[in-house]
């Protein structure tokens, strides 16, 4: 193998379903790089050894997915301030000195996917309703606040998790009960689903859109299927919609650039290659 060959991958358990290799290897081929991106199936009890392995093998870095996004943090040398605020790492980059830095590009990916879909989108356009209070919600809520969202109504099945997040993120985040979710759509500029409801293998999100303004942007972080029942219902009544694929693709761009030194673009051909795997 060439000395300049670079290797990266995604660490998770299970990880076989990950579409990240399709994305990164598409860009590797497109830019004719001496590089490859693979799957690292790492059981939780092997995480410490796997992180040592990044250093020992001279790997450029990795993406980190469930269940390692939080557990890996104390094993890294540096945590980027944004990843620290998000409380999770989704990308690890090895420095020339072997030090490992943890980043989180999920929030960047989310904001960028809204901009790609609607170039004139502005976080300050009006109230936002976010459903869910898990890892994806943290990235979405924090990045929307950083972009200037004035008010976020946070609604989660388990209210206590939403309350803990609101207490951490400040007064712009107000918690509403799960039973109030239909009413909490009145006058919003953006509705975001960050729950797993509507994802392949899960029931549709139980949400009535009657109160939602027709101009509100409706976004789902789910990308399998590309159009969730929520997005289909929103599109049918005339709302603009954005699926979760752009979030996945845009967060991937940042890691790719740090590992391989090339800023990749999201071409229609790549979207089609990915869609063909669903
Ligand atoms: P997570 O931390 O496990 O959170 C799951 C969320 O779904 C929680 O808010 C949970 O509520 C809620 N939920 C689960 N079952 C529910 C039900 N029956 N009714 C209502 N709410 C329910 O997961 P995550 O990492 O945030 O991921 C959530 C979704 O985002 C997944 O579909 C994932 O694929 C997607 N995602 C996409 C991207 C992307 O790049 N596009 C990135 C990350 C995640 P409770 O707190 O009450 O359990």
XYZ file of N, CA, C and O in Angstrom, residues 65-157:
372
model
N -20.948 6.527 15.555
C -22.401 6.470 15.612
C -22.833 5.645 16.819
O -22.001 5.242 17.652
N -24.150 5.436 16.925
C -24.731 4.721 18.061
C -24.037 3.383 18.258
O -23.810 2.684 17.275
N -23.612 2.988 19.475
C -23.868 3.629 20.771
C -22.653 4.381 21.336
O -22.578 4.575 22.545
N -21.721 4.835 20.462
C -20.435 5.334 20.970
C -20.293 6.859 21.043
O -19.258 7.354 21.474
N -21.326 7.606 20.587
C -21.150 9.048 20.397
C -20.803 9.811 21.679
O -20.129 10.827 21.627
N -21.293 9.327 22.810
C -20.998 9.977 24.093
C -19.831 9.256 24.782
O -18.904 9.898 25.286
N -19.847 7.939 24.736
C -18.846 7.135 25.464
C -17.426 7.395 24.980
O -16.462 7.286 25.743
N -17.261 7.798 23.722
C -15.905 7.983 23.173
C -15.251 9.280 23.685
O -14.018 9.407 23.660
N -16.058 10.199 24.190
C -15.527 11.539 24.495
C -14.318 11.539 25.440
O -13.303 12.159 25.133
N -14.372 10.822 26.586
C -13.203 10.863 27.485
C -11.964 10.154 26.929
O -10.882 10.291 27.492
N -12.124 9.430 25.832
C -10.980 8.695 25.260
C -10.202 9.539 24.255
O -9.172 9.111 23.760
N -10.713 10.738 23.946
C -10.074 11.582 22.926
C -9.198 12.633 23.595
O -9.361 12.944 24.774
N -8.251 13.204 22.843
C -7.327 14.189 23.416
C -7.947 15.576 23.478
O -7.703 16.341 24.409
N -8.727 15.914 22.455
C -9.335 17.244 22.382
C -10.792 17.086 21.944
O -11.087 16.283 21.060
N -11.691 17.853 22.575
C -13.091 17.882 22.135
C -13.368 19.303 21.647
O -13.163 20.273 22.386
N -13.816 19.421 20.415
C -14.152 20.736 19.871
C -15.284 21.332 20.725
O -16.197 20.609 21.142
N -15.232 22.668 20.986
C -16.236 23.279 21.877
C -17.686 22.990 21.477
O -18.540 22.788 22.344
N -17.978 22.944 20.173
C -19.346 22.684 19.736
C -19.767 21.252 20.081
O -20.903 21.008 20.505
N -18.852 20.312 19.921
C -19.145 18.912 20.285
C -19.355 18.818 21.796
O -20.217 18.084 22.278
N -18.579 19.606 22.544
C -18.730 19.634 24.007
C -20.129 20.106 24.360
O -20.809 19.522 25.199
N -20.595 21.182 23.698
C -21.945 21.696 23.979
C -23.009 20.685 23.568
O -24.042 20.569 24.210
N -22.757 19.987 22.472
C -23.747 18.990 22.022
C -23.719 17.750 22.900
O -24.649 16.956 22.892
N -22.609 17.559 23.606
C -22.487 16.415 24.495
C -22.281 15.115 23.749
O -22.545 14.031 24.289
N -21.814 15.208 22.502
C -21.603 14.003 21.695
C -20.630 14.316 20.561
O -20.523 15.471 20.131
N -19.939 13.275 20.114
C -18.964 13.394 19.015
C -19.465 12.537 17.858
O -19.921 11.417 18.063
N -19.427 13.092 16.635
C -19.776 12.219 15.500
C -18.634 12.061 14.502
O -18.749 11.289 13.562
N -17.524 12.781 14.751
C -16.369 12.687 13.848
C -15.090 12.789 14.661
O -14.970 13.676 15.512
N -14.142 11.887 14.405
C -12.835 11.937 15.071
C -11.770 12.143 13.992
O -11.800 11.488 12.945
N -10.860 13.082 14.272
C -9.794 13.360 13.314
C -8.456 13.168 14.019
O -8.226 13.723 15.102
N -7.571 12.375 13.402
C -6.232 12.148 13.957
C -5.285 13.222 13.439
O -5.231 13.476 12.230
N -4.565 13.864 14.353
C -3.581 14.870 13.954
C -2.280 14.196 13.537
O -2.098 12.989 13.748
N -1.353 14.983 12.957
C -0.075 14.407 12.524
C 0.715 13.860 13.712
O 1.508 12.926 13.574
N 0.471 14.428 14.896
C 1.155 13.956 16.105
C 0.443 12.767 16.750
O 0.831 12.307 17.820
N -0.615 12.302 16.110
C -1.353 11.145 16.641
C -2.453 11.519 17.602
O -3.200 10.650 18.066
N -2.587 12.813 17.923
C -3.651 13.210 18.853
C -5.007 13.100 18.149
O -5.110 13.280 16.936
N -6.033 12.806 18.938
C -7.368 12.612 18.376
C -8.303 13.729 18.836
O -8.429 13.992 20.034
N -8.952 14.393 17.848
C -9.892 15.467 18.163
C -11.299 15.037 17.785
O -11.522 14.497 16.696
N -12.237 15.287 18.691
C -13.639 14.935 18.442
C -14.454 16.152 18.040
O -14.360 17.205 18.670
N -15.213 16.019 16.972
C -16.084 17.086 16.474
C -17.524 16.566 16.437
O -17.767 15.353 16.473
N -18.455 17.498 16.279
C -19.830 17.094 15.992
C -20.349 17.982 14.861
O -20.511 19.189 15.041
N -20.565 17.381 13.697
C -21.004 18.132 12.525
C -22.486 17.925 12.212
O -22.954 18.337 11.156
N -23.229 17.275 13.122
C -24.653 17.028 12.852
C -25.436 18.347 12.739
O -26.306 18.488 11.875
N -25.131 19.296 13.617
C -25.842 20.580 13.586
C -25.509 21.355 12.317
O -26.400 21.913 11.663
N -24.234 21.354 11.961
C -23.825 21.991 10.698
C -24.587 21.351 9.533
O -25.128 22.037 8.659
N -24.632 20.015 9.543
C -25.314 19.287 8.468
C -26.783 19.658 8.390
O -27.344 19.814 7.306
N -27.392 19.832 9.576
C -28.823 20.156 9.591
C -29.086 21.539 8.984
O -29.932 21.699 8.103
N -28.346 22.539 9.463
C -28.567 23.913 8.968
C -28.280 23.983 7.463
O -29.017 24.593 6.689
N -27.197 23.334 7.053
C -26.805 23.380 5.644
C -27.870 22.722 4.757
O -28.119 23.177 3.651
N -28.507 21.663 5.258
C -29.523 20.982 4.425
C -30.739 21.879 4.249
O -31.358 21.881 3.191
N -31.061 22.701 5.257
C -32.160 23.661 5.092
C -31.768 24.715 4.052
O -32.566 25.102 3.197
N -30.505 25.164 4.131
C -30.044 26.201 3.186
C -30.004 25.662 1.757
O -30.325 26.376 0.811
N -29.581 24.386 1.607
C -29.529 23.794 0.264
C -30.936 23.748 -0.339
O -31.129 23.992 -1.524
N -31.918 23.397 0.521
C -33.289 23.244 0.027
C -33.960 24.595 -0.178
O -34.746 24.771 -1.106
N -33.639 25.544 0.710
C -34.284 26.868 0.647
C -33.222 27.918 0.919
O -32.981 28.297 2.069
N -32.565 28.411 -0.120
C -31.434 29.319 0.084
C -31.791 30.580 0.877
O -30.936 31.152 1.540
N -33.068 30.993 0.853
C -33.447 32.206 1.590
C -33.923 31.883 3.016
O -34.416 32.754 3.723
N -33.738 30.626 3.468
C -34.209 30.241 4.808
C -33.475 31.031 5.905
O -32.263 31.249 5.821
N -34.247 31.475 6.884
C -33.637 32.204 8.008
C -34.200 31.668 9.323
O -35.424 31.530 9.469
N -33.297 31.405 10.265
C -33.735 30.855 11.552
C -34.641 31.828 12.297
O -35.477 31.423 13.100
N -34.471 33.137 12.014
C -35.228 34.161 12.738
C -36.621 34.383 12.180
O -37.337 35.290 12.629
N -37.053 33.579 11.208
C -38.332 33.828 10.522
C -39.552 33.669 11.433
O -40.618 34.186 11.118
N -39.414 32.961 12.534
C -40.559 32.776 13.418
C -40.336 31.609 14.356
O -39.281 30.980 14.347
N -41.349 31.286 15.180
C -41.201 30.184 16.136
C -40.948 28.843 15.432
O -41.363 28.645 14.293
N -40.265 27.966 16.157
C -39.938 26.633 15.634
C -40.518 25.614 16.604
O -40.440 25.805 17.824
N -41.106 24.536 16.080
C -41.497 23.419 16.936
C -40.611 22.222 16.616
O -40.487 21.838 15.444
N -39.966 21.681 17.639
C -39.112 20.502 17.476
C -39.729 19.354 18.259
O -39.980 19.479 19.465
N -39.965 18.231 17.581
C -40.460 17.026 18.252
C -39.297 16.085 18.499
O -38.524 15.793 17.568
N -39.160 15.623 19.746
C -38.060 14.727 20.105
C -37.047 15.438 20.966
O -36.904 16.674 20.893
N -36.359 14.684 21.826
C -35.338 15.279 22.698
C -34.161 14.317 22.863
O -33.547 14.247 23.924
N -33.850 13.580 21.801
C -32.703 12.678 21.829
C -31.465 13.351 21.242
O -31.365 14.585 21.236
N -30.545 12.538 20.754
C -29.277 13.057 20.235
C -29.472 13.969 19.034
O -28.864 15.055 18.965
N -30.320 13.574 18.095
C -30.539 14.402 16.903
C -31.170 15.731 17.292
O -30.823 16.782 16.746
N -32.087 15.698 18.269
C -32.745 16.929 18.716
C -31.725 17.914 19.300
O -31.802 19.115 19.054
N -30.767 17.410 20.062
C -29.739 18.292 20.656
C -29.004 19.050 19.562
O -28.787 20.260 19.658
N -28.612 18.321 18.506
C -27.882 18.952 17.407
C -28.761 19.976 16.699
O -28.321 21.095 16.396
N -30.019 19.607 16.455
C -30.938 20.502 15.742
C -31.225 21.752 16.575
O -31.116 22.878 16.099
N -31.571 21.569 17.845
C -31.956 22.708 18.695
C -30.772 23.659 18.893
O -30.894 24.874 18.721
N -29.606 23.108 19.205
C -28.433 23.963 19.433
C -28.081 24.757 18.183
O -27.791 25.954 18.251
N -28.108 24.098 17.037
C -27.702 24.800 15.814
C -28.745 25.840 15.423
O -28.391 26.917 14.937
N -30.029 25.555 15.669
C -31.057 26.564 15.379
C -30.896 27.772 16.304
O -31.022 28.916 15.877
N -30.595 27.526 17.583
C -30.367 28.645 18.514
C -29.165 29.460 18.067
O -29.203 30.692 18.044
N -28.083 28.779 17.685
C -26.878 29.480 17.238
C -27.138 30.304 15.977
O -26.493 31.321 15.741
N -28.102 29.838 15.168
C -28.453 30.573 13.941
C -29.414 31.722 14.221
O -29.768 32.466 13.313
N -29.920 31.805 15.461
C -30.779 32.937 15.824
C -32.262 32.631 15.917
O -33.082 33.552 15.867
N -32.634 31.351 16.050
C -34.062 31.037 16.221
C -34.568 31.722 17.491
O -33.972 31.570 18.560
N -35.659 32.499 17.396
C -36.094 33.295 18.545
C -36.751 32.453 19.635
O -36.614 32.733 20.828
N -37.500 31.413 19.214
C -38.275 30.637 20.178
C -38.414 29.217 19.668
O -38.794 29.008 18.512
N -38.093 28.251 20.500
C -38.233 26.848 20.093
C -39.169 26.150 21.062
O -38.931 26.129 22.275
N -40.260 25.591 20.512
C -41.165 24.777 21.328
C -40.660 23.347 21.239
O -40.660 22.755 20.161
N -40.232 22.828 22.372
C -39.642 21.493 22.398
C -40.642 20.519 23.001
O -41.142 20.733 24.110
N -40.916 19.455 22.265
C -41.973 18.518 22.667
C -41.444 17.104 22.553
O -40.998 16.685 21.477
N -41.489 16.387 23.661
C -40.990 15.010 23.646
C -41.957 14.111 24.400
O -42.615 14.540 25.347
N -42.033 12.859 23.939
C -42.920 11.887 24.609
C -42.591 11.840 26.105
O -43.467 11.881 26.955
